[in-house]
Amino acid sequence: MDIFTTMQDERGRLSQSEIRIADIVLNDFEFAVNASIIELAGKADVSPPTVTRFCRRLGCESFSDFKVQLARTAYVGMRYLKPEPKSIAPADVAQDIITKAQNALFLLHRGLDVDAIERAANRLAGAEMIYAFGSGGNSSMIANELQNRLFRLGLRITASSDHSMQLMMAAAAKPTDVLIGSSFSGRNAELVRAFMLAREAKVPTIALTQSGSPVANAAEITLPVDLPEGDNIYRPTSTRIAYLAVVDILASLIAYRIQPQATVTLRRIKQQLVTHRDGDDRQLLGD
Amino acid sequence: MDIFTTMQDERGRLSQSEIRIADIVLNDFEFAVNASIIELAGKADVSPPTVTRFCRRLGCESFSDFKVQLARTAYVGMRYLKPEPKSIAPADVAQDIITKAQNALFLLHRGLDVDAIERAANRLAGAEMIYAFGSGGNSSMIANELQNRLFRLGLRITASSDHSMQLMMAAAAKPTDVLIGSSFSGRNAELVRAFMLAREAKVPTIALTQSGSPVANAAEITLPVDLPEGDNIYRPTSTRIAYLAVVDILASLIAYRIQPQATVTLRRIKQQLVTHRDGDDRQLLGD
DNA sequence: GGTTCCTGCAAATTATTTTCTTGATACGTT
DNA sequence: AACGTATCAAGAAAATAATTTGCAGGAACC
């Protein structure tokens, strides 16, 4: 898949010299992409042929192929190997945030359970009514987002961030409905209770949360999002972007499943928004 | 900055042969990163030295340096050169969405007006009251997000997606307050009206929108987000992720500006959330 | 007509890979 | 336990391939 992961996975099967090479690449990425095979060999105290063999073992054609692979994934993948130095100058803060966001997406993609997403999409596409639950700023945004995306496809959906309402709705839901809930921490006890209630009534449940968490265990289908949260308390956002991406994937899959219907509804909504604005037909749906 | 942009910028100053090389690289990126200088030269009908000179002109050390640079930006940058082939298989949809999201972040970063963001952050950090406006699903999410992020820093802020309320609030705002509004399309006429009203009363205004648009023109400070929107009507999300990132940057900068105060408030909020849950202190703020 | 710049050729340099060999380790046999 | 064999890692040197440099012819533009 990507060369960094491969290096970590293969580490156990490498020889001493090769481990030295791997460590240098991992620790001083900047050096590695720019170095020639001779320089890299020199730094690792091995001979150039060993480096070639190392590259081959990792599944690359040649040393230069290895460098290209490295450079390719690295743009996104490298920073999570290092902590954050950086200053608080605006440009650095911006770069840091954007890199972290890209990283979150990268990691999300790597850990994505495509199968579970597909099952969830099928369930949602066939639901008579959808309840989207989430609380506390982050997850309530996700619930709203689900509503925002799915109602456009002609699905019946309501979002709620209110625990009491969630419980009542869960109790009122029917087996032909679907309950989908989000929890970043996976420890939202009220959401767990809502899931339990729904399951008793045979209502399908989908959780968007950390795998292995209470919320994950309470739901029938879990869409896991497992990211290392940075320790900077001011910035919980990169995780949220990953969640949004999952919602996006989900909504797209559902859209493809119910396409004919969705296109019609979508056009109707669009029509309405556009005429209400200024007639420019190239506008987005919703502002 | 990045090699693709450089190639496009320099295109006018290149010779015939060099333009041929550039076109091959731009059109067949996959080939270019894997080819040797000889293969690339062959395909462009030039001699290898010409390729070397081409690389130098673009600011690279050597041909291999060029390839590394190419591979580096390309992981993120390449797809926006091509339309989307792909299938609707879940794995492909997921990859497509994630790539597009990363791309949006990449492009955002490239076009970011750091200076404007800094000015906006300063304004917001010093505001007595902040009004965050946005309507229509996408922008209303941004307004909510602003509230969600900034109230944690101890700022006074309210978000509204209701046009009538927005107008009334704009009319009631004082010069020591700040109005910040978001519009993806830049054509939200009601938001423009709110900005006008605010400006008459000398209330500072900040717009998060497409540059050059009516909304952008109506605001005092514009934080431009200019992304080519993909034409798949089912997916307006990548743009949203870019907007979220801007909010994140803004919130971080503000946090650094008012740090002592923010830490205290943050701790108080955290305390409350944590005790209400299950006592695990390592939890995120908000779920 | 001169200058400048592009370009390819060939040579030189440099980088990379292959081949061959040595040394080390592990395993099975007596 | 001692020996022999197989296997593998790893470097040296050679071969190969790739890249760069120097130079000169030629085109375009003053």
XYZ file of C-alpha atoms (C1' of nucleotides) in Angstrom:
634
model
C 0.000 0.000 0.000
C 2.271 2.794 1.115
C 5.947 2.458 1.665
C 5.975 3.649 5.253
C 3.500 1.056 6.341
C 5.321 -1.598 4.407
C 8.558 -0.664 6.109
C 6.965 -0.961 9.506
C 5.220 -4.195 8.658
C 8.324 -5.811 7.196
C 10.612 -4.617 9.921
C 10.587 -7.978 11.649
C 11.691 -9.763 8.523
C 14.600 -7.474 7.817
C 18.240 -8.132 8.564
C 20.344 -5.977 10.852
C 21.747 -3.862 8.058
C 18.365 -3.414 6.541
C 16.883 -2.305 9.809
C 19.575 0.331 10.015
C 18.591 1.561 6.595
C 14.917 1.563 7.501
C 15.597 3.565 10.639
C 17.522 6.187 8.779
C 14.758 6.530 6.245
C 12.124 6.732 8.950
C 13.983 9.206 11.089
C 15.499 11.433 8.501
C 13.099 11.385 5.670
C 14.395 14.635 4.201
C 17.819 13.155 3.884
C 16.547 9.910 2.446
C 14.597 11.349 -0.448
C 17.442 13.540 -1.506
C 20.320 11.157 -0.984
C 21.910 8.967 -3.608
C 22.238 5.287 -2.968
C 25.868 5.810 -2.024
C 25.130 8.491 0.526
C 22.346 6.471 2.071
C 24.534 3.385 2.188
C 27.309 5.417 3.758
C 25.075 6.794 6.493
C 23.732 3.347 7.305
C 27.196 1.858 7.202
C 26.300 -0.667 4.583
C 27.260 -1.191 0.985
C 25.185 0.121 -1.917
C 24.075 -3.350 -2.980
C 22.506 -3.856 0.398
C 20.437 -0.781 -0.175
C 19.303 -2.096 -3.523
C 18.325 -5.372 -1.931
C 16.501 -3.504 0.782
C 14.440 -1.667 -1.807
C 13.627 -4.858 -3.646
C 12.511 -6.558 -0.497
C 10.081 -3.740 0.088
C 8.536 -4.406 -3.268
C 10.197 -1.688 -5.281
C 11.687 -2.090 -8.719
C 14.861 -0.263 -7.931
C 16.364 2.333 -5.689
C 14.939 5.228 -7.653
C 11.553 3.585 -7.622
C 11.876 3.412 -3.876
C 12.656 7.100 -3.672
C 9.669 7.974 -5.780
C 7.384 5.826 -3.654
C 8.828 7.463 -0.599
C 8.341 10.952 -1.895
C 4.823 10.120 -2.946
C 3.389 9.010 0.340
C 5.630 11.154 2.400
C 4.024 14.439 1.581
C 1.110 13.315 3.597
C 2.490 10.614 5.771
C 5.740 11.940 7.090
C 4.661 14.326 9.770
C 2.957 11.830 11.947
C 6.301 10.273 12.591
C 7.528 13.434 14.204
C 6.078 15.591 16.905
C 5.349 19.188 16.114
C 8.145 21.701 16.348
C 6.930 24.807 14.526
C 6.267 28.294 15.713
C 3.000 30.055 16.291
C 3.537 32.305 13.305
C 0.350 32.327 11.250
C 1.940 30.649 8.251
C 3.268 27.820 10.396
C 0.013 27.350 12.223
C -1.794 27.165 8.904
C 0.616 24.655 7.485
C 0.500 22.574 10.612
C -3.272 22.413 10.631
C -3.520 21.587 6.975
C -0.884 18.910 7.211
C -2.621 17.368 10.171
C -5.913 17.404 8.358
C -4.403 15.701 5.339
C -2.816 13.243 7.644
C -6.075 12.454 9.341
C -7.573 11.731 5.952
C -4.632 9.572 5.056
C -4.879 7.541 8.239
C -8.626 7.306 7.928
C -8.264 5.889 4.470
C -5.799 3.338 5.665
C -7.975 2.102 8.473
C -11.247 2.330 6.604
C -13.607 -0.627 6.819
C -15.049 -0.365 3.348
C -17.188 -3.374 3.876
C -18.880 -1.922 6.927
C -19.484 1.330 5.117
C -21.101 -0.502 2.291
C -23.377 -2.423 4.630
C -24.276 0.801 6.387
C -25.005 2.491 3.082
C -27.305 -0.339 2.077
C -29.159 -0.148 5.330
C -29.574 3.580 5.144
C -30.610 3.513 1.520
C -33.429 1.152 2.373
C -34.595 2.799 5.566
C -38.096 4.174 5.895
C -36.905 6.726 8.386
C -33.451 7.609 9.659
C -32.547 8.978 13.067
C -29.138 10.631 13.260
C -27.859 11.218 16.774
C -24.839 13.004 18.133
C -24.090 15.476 20.895
C -21.489 17.893 22.056
C -20.468 20.133 19.205
C -18.481 17.679 17.188
C -20.847 14.785 16.911
C -23.906 16.972 16.692
C -22.303 18.522 13.661
C -21.917 15.078 12.162
C -25.568 14.291 12.858
C -26.609 17.533 11.202
C -24.352 16.826 8.325
C -25.967 13.438 7.830
C -29.326 15.101 7.707
C -28.028 17.774 5.376
C -26.633 15.199 2.993
C -29.303 12.545 3.088
C -32.472 14.580 2.895
C -31.211 15.784 -0.464
C -31.330 12.252 -1.703
C -35.006 12.016 -0.885
C -34.517 10.081 2.342
C -36.548 10.788 5.440
C -34.182 11.780 8.203
C -34.054 13.784 11.354
C -31.043 14.739 13.409
C -31.035 15.257 17.132
C -28.455 16.325 19.659
C -30.866 16.220 22.559
C -30.447 13.199 24.789
C -34.044 13.082 25.953
C -35.342 13.368 22.441
C -32.910 10.705 21.331
C -34.253 8.274 23.867
C -37.833 8.986 22.934
C -37.103 8.684 19.251
C -35.198 5.454 19.738
C -38.172 4.069 21.616
C -40.515 5.124 18.866
C -38.424 3.787 15.990
C -39.589 0.777 13.974
C -37.573 -2.153 12.587
C -37.824 -0.644 9.132
C -36.060 2.496 10.348
C -32.357 2.995 11.006
C -30.601 4.696 13.863
C -27.165 6.127 13.180
C -25.142 7.760 15.930
C -21.783 9.448 16.183
C -19.443 9.734 19.135
C -15.840 10.867 18.836
C -14.889 9.559 22.234
C -17.033 6.445 22.049
C -18.111 7.098 25.627
C -21.362 8.893 25.221
C -23.412 6.885 27.709
C -26.734 8.332 26.594
C -26.075 7.323 23.044
C -25.283 3.817 24.211
C -28.616 3.755 25.987
C -30.400 4.895 22.844
C -28.698 2.148 20.883
C -29.721 -0.458 23.438
C -33.299 0.680 23.302
C -33.285 0.543 19.529
C -31.786 -2.911 19.419
C -34.390 -4.246 21.766
C -36.962 -3.077 19.268
C -34.971 -4.655 16.424
C -34.129 -1.284 14.894
C -30.875 -1.480 12.924
C -28.132 0.612 14.497
C -25.011 2.140 13.014
C -22.226 3.784 15.005
C -19.615 6.183 13.765
C -17.003 6.050 16.496
C -13.761 4.669 17.867
C -13.573 0.937 17.489
C -13.714 -1.085 20.683
C -15.467 1.669 22.574
C -18.771 1.297 24.437
C -20.639 3.024 21.646
C -19.045 0.756 19.073
C -20.025 -2.304 21.050
C -23.591 -1.153 21.424
C -24.215 -0.799 17.701
C -24.896 -3.450 15.148
C -22.659 -1.957 12.462
C -19.647 0.105 13.461
C -17.866 2.449 11.123
C -14.593 2.786 12.958
C -12.582 5.987 12.931
C -9.392 5.470 14.883
C -7.011 8.368 14.864
C -4.354 9.410 17.280
C -5.602 12.697 18.619
C -2.927 15.356 18.740
C -2.274 16.619 22.204
C -2.773 20.261 21.450
C -5.926 21.026 23.368
C -6.854 23.893 21.119
C -7.317 21.733 18.053
C -9.682 18.817 17.948
C -10.463 19.414 14.319
C -8.520 16.966 12.251
C -10.598 14.138 13.648
C -13.716 15.941 12.687
C -12.563 16.213 9.128
C -12.120 12.462 9.053
C -15.653 11.987 10.325
C -16.952 14.340 7.704
C -15.180 12.353 5.052
C -16.863 9.194 6.267
C -20.226 10.900 6.050
C -19.329 12.010 2.587
C -18.436 8.502 1.495
C -21.593 7.160 3.032
C -23.744 9.758 1.334
C -22.093 9.147 -2.008
C -22.621 5.412 -1.816
C -26.231 5.896 -0.885
C -26.639 8.358 -3.720
C -25.341 5.820 -6.202
C -27.694 3.212 -4.823
C -30.833 5.282 -5.198
C -29.642 7.339 -8.087
C -32.720 7.952 -10.232
C -34.772 9.113 -7.326
C -31.979 11.219 -5.893
C -31.316 13.077 -9.081
C -34.901 14.202 -9.303
C -35.113 15.401 -5.721
C -31.777 17.070 -6.009
C -32.805 18.931 -9.091
C -35.913 20.148 -7.382
C -33.985 21.462 -4.419
C -31.429 23.040 -6.657
C -34.063 24.703 -8.788
C -35.548 26.273 -5.771
C -32.295 27.559 -4.405
C -31.156 28.901 -7.706
C -34.271 30.822 -8.606
C -34.213 32.286 -5.162
C -30.725 33.594 -5.799
C -29.744 35.129 -9.051
C -30.283 32.539 -11.711
C -26.736 31.367 -12.082
C -27.262 27.687 -12.701
C -23.706 26.710 -11.940
C -24.121 27.293 -8.235
C -23.673 24.766 -5.511
C -26.572 23.246 -3.683
C -26.903 25.090 -0.461
C -24.520 27.818 0.441
C 6.664 26.492 -4.267
C 5.405 23.318 -5.854
C 6.681 22.001 -9.093
C 3.365 21.915 -10.909
C 2.690 25.546 -10.288
C 6.220 26.438 -11.237
C 5.843 24.567 -14.487
C 2.692 26.423 -15.314
C 4.133 29.772 -14.307
C 7.340 29.305 -16.247
C 5.674 27.879 -19.303
C 5.884 31.185 -21.155
C 9.615 31.423 -20.663
C 10.357 27.934 -21.910
C 11.666 26.955 -25.308
C 9.837 24.715 -27.741
C 11.564 21.561 -26.621
C 11.059 22.393 -23.014
C 7.375 22.993 -23.525
C 7.133 19.568 -25.065
C 8.734 18.098 -21.977
C 6.459 20.049 -19.675
C 3.380 18.881 -21.543
C 4.378 15.273 -21.289
C 4.964 15.610 -17.584
C 1.673 17.368 -17.044
C -0.356 14.994 -19.147
C 1.206 11.738 -18.224
C 2.369 12.144 -14.727
C 2.483 8.422 -14.029
C 4.899 7.963 -16.875
C 7.013 10.920 -15.861
C 7.706 9.864 -12.298
C 8.685 6.384 -13.341
C 10.658 7.180 -16.475
C 14.379 7.618 -16.687
C 15.762 10.730 -18.258
C 16.369 8.820 -21.452
C 12.825 7.577 -21.716
C 11.417 10.989 -20.992
C 13.776 12.586 -23.501
C 12.775 9.987 -26.069
C 9.089 10.613 -25.608
C 9.561 14.360 -25.927
C 11.875 13.968 -28.923
C 14.697 15.826 -27.299
C 18.086 14.843 -26.019
C 18.721 13.961 -22.393
C 20.756 17.111 -21.766
C 17.750 19.182 -22.698
C 15.788 17.430 -20.001
C 18.483 18.183 -17.468
C 18.480 21.828 -18.462
C 14.717 21.850 -18.196
C 14.911 20.603 -14.636
C 17.476 23.203 -13.731
C 15.386 25.974 -15.127
C 12.572 24.874 -12.882
C 14.822 25.286 -9.897
C 15.773 21.693 -9.324
C 19.234 20.422 -8.582
C 19.094 17.612 -11.046
C 16.771 15.303 -12.882
C 16.338 13.011 -9.911
C 15.652 15.978 -7.708
C 12.994 16.951 -10.192
C 11.408 13.544 -9.993
C 11.331 13.648 -6.233
C 9.759 17.075 -6.252
C 7.247 15.840 -8.725
C 6.368 12.777 -6.716
C 6.084 14.849 -3.593
C 3.484 17.309 -4.668
C 1.848 14.907 -7.008
C 0.337 12.604 -4.456
C -1.968 15.384 -3.626
C -1.792 17.612 -6.611
C -2.087 15.342 -9.570
C -5.722 14.428 -9.616
C -6.986 17.851 -10.247
C -5.315 17.745 -13.596
C -7.449 14.844 -14.651
C -11.163 14.304 -14.558
C -12.433 11.376 -12.572
C -12.460 7.948 -14.155
C -13.079 5.419 -11.378
C -15.933 3.101 -10.678
C -18.674 3.325 -8.112
C -17.248 0.450 -6.124
C -17.111 1.461 -2.462
C -13.335 1.351 -2.275
C -12.992 3.614 -5.294
C -15.598 6.029 -4.074
C -13.815 6.236 -0.749
C -10.461 6.819 -2.348
C -11.881 9.405 -4.679
C -13.500 11.357 -1.882
C -10.448 11.270 0.302
C -8.166 12.306 -2.506
C -10.446 15.174 -3.366
C -10.542 16.282 0.230
C -6.764 16.236 0.471
C -6.636 18.120 -2.736
C -8.979 20.766 -1.493
C -6.723 21.249 1.508
C -3.696 21.430 -0.735
C -5.246 24.054 -2.966
C -6.552 25.957 0.010
C -3.088 26.114 1.466
C -1.690 27.357 -1.780
C -4.170 30.157 -2.140
C -4.310 31.060 1.517
C -4.079 34.714 2.439
C -2.228 34.311 5.705
C -2.115 37.999 6.220
C -5.868 38.360 5.998
C -6.360 35.462 8.382
C -4.064 37.081 10.860
C -5.908 40.369 10.659
C -9.195 38.556 11.064
C -7.865 36.655 14.070
C -6.770 39.881 15.694
C -10.124 41.444 15.137
C -12.000 38.473 16.515
C -9.706 38.124 19.497
C -10.463 41.678 20.488
C -14.193 41.676 19.826
C -16.669 42.307 22.588
C -19.247 40.204 20.795
C -19.075 38.118 17.652
C -21.895 37.395 15.229
C -21.303 34.394 12.977
C -23.651 34.177 10.006
C -24.206 31.571 7.360
C -27.132 29.836 5.731
C -28.014 26.833 3.675
C -26.525 23.746 5.227
C -22.917 24.315 4.356
C -22.357 27.825 5.575
C -24.624 27.410 8.546
C -22.384 24.567 9.598
C -19.419 26.901 9.363
C -21.185 29.500 11.480
C -21.991 26.872 14.086
C -18.466 25.655 13.971
C -17.179 29.133 14.633
C -19.391 29.338 17.647
C -18.362 25.881 18.771
C -14.694 26.771 18.544
C -14.665 30.305 19.809
C -16.942 30.085 22.813
C -14.435 27.610 24.232
C -11.851 30.328 24.185
C -14.024 32.510 26.362
C -15.260 34.707 23.551
C -18.822 35.884 23.338
C -20.314 34.606 20.143
C -23.625 33.673 18.610
C -24.275 31.926 15.336
C -27.303 32.426 13.170
C -28.564 30.916 9.969
C -31.763 32.893 9.970
C -31.765 35.784 7.553
C -34.203 37.924 9.486
C -32.303 37.419 12.692
C -29.077 38.189 10.892
C -30.406 41.520 9.725
C -31.667 42.436 13.158
C -28.442 41.406 14.800
C -26.372 43.305 12.264
C -28.456 46.373 12.998
C -27.954 45.949 16.721
C -24.206 45.345 16.575
C -21.745 47.911 17.900
C -18.378 49.042 16.495
C -16.642 47.015 19.190
C -18.286 43.847 17.899
C -17.360 41.808 14.865
C -19.532 40.230 12.214
C -18.174 37.205 10.424
C -20.122 35.542 7.629
C -19.623 32.575 5.373
C -20.937 31.935 1.893
C -19.648 29.175 -0.336
C -21.135 30.659 -3.450
C -20.439 34.250 -2.516
C -23.921 35.113 -3.737
C -25.956 35.090 -0.587
C -27.761 38.379 -1.088
C -29.118 38.503 2.440
C -25.662 38.142 3.872
C -24.483 40.984 1.674
C -27.283 43.092 3.074
C -26.279 42.230 6.634
C -22.687 43.205 5.854
C -23.818 46.525 4.407
C -25.872 47.264 7.446
C -22.972 46.445 9.728
C -20.553 48.574 7.789
C -22.823 51.566 7.990
C -22.658 51.205 11.751
C -18.860 50.826 11.558
C -18.989 47.226 12.736
C -15.948 45.304 11.460
C -16.921 42.628 8.956
C -15.144 39.448 7.894
C -16.199 37.235 5.003
C -15.261 33.650 4.396
C -16.075 33.185 0.747
C -14.992 33.119 -2.865
C -12.810 36.063 -3.727
C -14.273 38.605 -6.069
C -17.814 37.628 -5.203
C -20.532 40.022 -3.975
C -20.106 38.767 -0.415
C -16.359 39.253 -0.616
C -16.802 42.786 -1.861
C -19.240 43.642 0.880
C -16.872 42.713 3.704
C -13.986 44.627 5.114
C -11.687 41.617 5.446
C -12.098 38.684 3.091
C -10.677 35.261 3.760
C -10.770 33.879 0.259
C -11.405 30.202 -0.423
C -11.190 29.591 -4.148
C -11.560 26.007 -5.186
C -12.713 24.495 -8.409
C -15.864 22.649 -7.462
C -16.025 19.173 -8.913
C -18.943 18.601 -11.178
C -20.344 15.577 -9.427
C -23.585 16.918 -8.053
C -23.670 14.419 -5.248
C -20.557 15.720 -3.546
C -20.124 19.284 -2.428
C -18.045 18.264 0.544
C -14.432 18.851 -0.267
C -15.033 22.565 -0.289
C -16.576 22.325 3.106
C -13.509 20.666 4.464
C -11.437 23.562 3.234
C -13.742 25.997 5.002
C -13.483 23.992 8.172
C -9.735 24.130 7.954
C -9.870 27.906 7.690
C -12.039 28.046 10.779
C -9.563 25.818 12.501
C -6.643 28.031 11.606
C -8.560 31.084 12.706
C -9.507 29.509 16.016
C -5.946 28.384 16.666
C -4.528 31.814 16.003
C -7.088 33.388 18.267
C -6.326 30.820 20.934
C -2.647 31.700 20.841
C -3.481 35.374 21.096
C -5.625 35.061 24.200
C -3.954 32.038 25.621
C -4.087 32.505 29.398
C -7.744 33.280 29.430
C -8.576 30.510 26.992
C -6.815 27.824 28.958
C -8.820 28.586 32.024
C -12.184 28.562 30.304
C -11.240 25.462 28.415
C -10.346 23.649 31.568
C -13.644 24.590 33.112
C -15.599 23.265 30.170
C -13.541 20.144 30.063
C -14.001 19.519 33.733
C -17.699 19.672 33.339
C -17.808 17.332 30.388
C -15.495 14.837 31.932
C -17.201 14.534 35.272
C -20.438 14.168 33.456
C -19.022 11.218 31.580
C -16.934 8.622 33.249
C -13.930 10.345 34.685
C -11.454 9.513 31.971
C -9.449 12.684 31.833
C -7.925 11.961 28.490
C -11.144 12.661 26.653
C -11.694 15.216 23.996
C -13.632 18.342 24.609
C -17.071 17.767 23.267
C -17.957 14.556 21.659
C 26.826 40.711 -39.559
C 26.965 39.845 -34.927
C 25.022 38.242 -30.775
C 22.360 35.261 -28.162
C 20.271 31.303 -27.149
C 18.692 26.616 -28.122
C 20.067 22.106 -28.986
C 22.347 17.703 -29.800
C 26.591 14.975 -29.856
C 30.145 12.787 -27.575
C 32.901 12.377 -23.712
C 33.282 12.274 -18.866
C 31.449 11.513 -14.727
C 28.612 9.530 -11.594
C 25.236 6.369 -9.924
C 23.253 1.909 -9.820
C 23.031 -2.877 -10.393
C 24.969 -7.438 -11.138
C 28.022 -10.970 -10.238
C 31.032 -13.251 -7.520
C 32.916 -14.384 -3.208
C 33.436 -14.609 1.724
C 31.868 -15.255 6.172
C 28.368 -16.413 9.419
C 24.589 -18.996 11.233
C 21.460 -22.773 11.582
C 20.336 -27.395 10.984
C 20.842 -32.204 10.438
C 23.821 -36.309 10.692
C 27.081 -39.350 12.576
C 29.499 -33.111 20.722
C 31.699 -32.572 16.301
C 31.404 -32.189 11.652
C 29.399 -31.182 7.229
C 26.024 -28.914 4.511
C 22.705 -25.528 3.299
C 21.253 -20.981 3.510
C 21.614 -16.360 3.837
C 23.702 -11.745 4.572
C 26.762 -8.568 2.864
C 30.784 -6.472 0.659
C 34.225 -5.948 -3.441
C 34.758 -5.360 -7.871
C 33.107 -5.207 -12.342
C 29.664 -4.102 -15.582
C 26.125 -1.432 -16.913
C 23.229 2.321 -17.127
C 22.078 6.969 -16.242
C 23.222 11.671 -15.879
C 25.877 15.718 -16.606
C 29.345 18.658 -18.862
C 31.805 20.747 -22.593
C 31.642 21.992 -27.030
C 30.058 23.223 -31.501
C 26.525 23.819 -35.066
C 22.614 26.298 -36.187
C 18.516 29.226 -35.807
C 16.394 33.469 -34.487
C 16.647 38.045 -33.329
C 18.497 42.296 -33.134
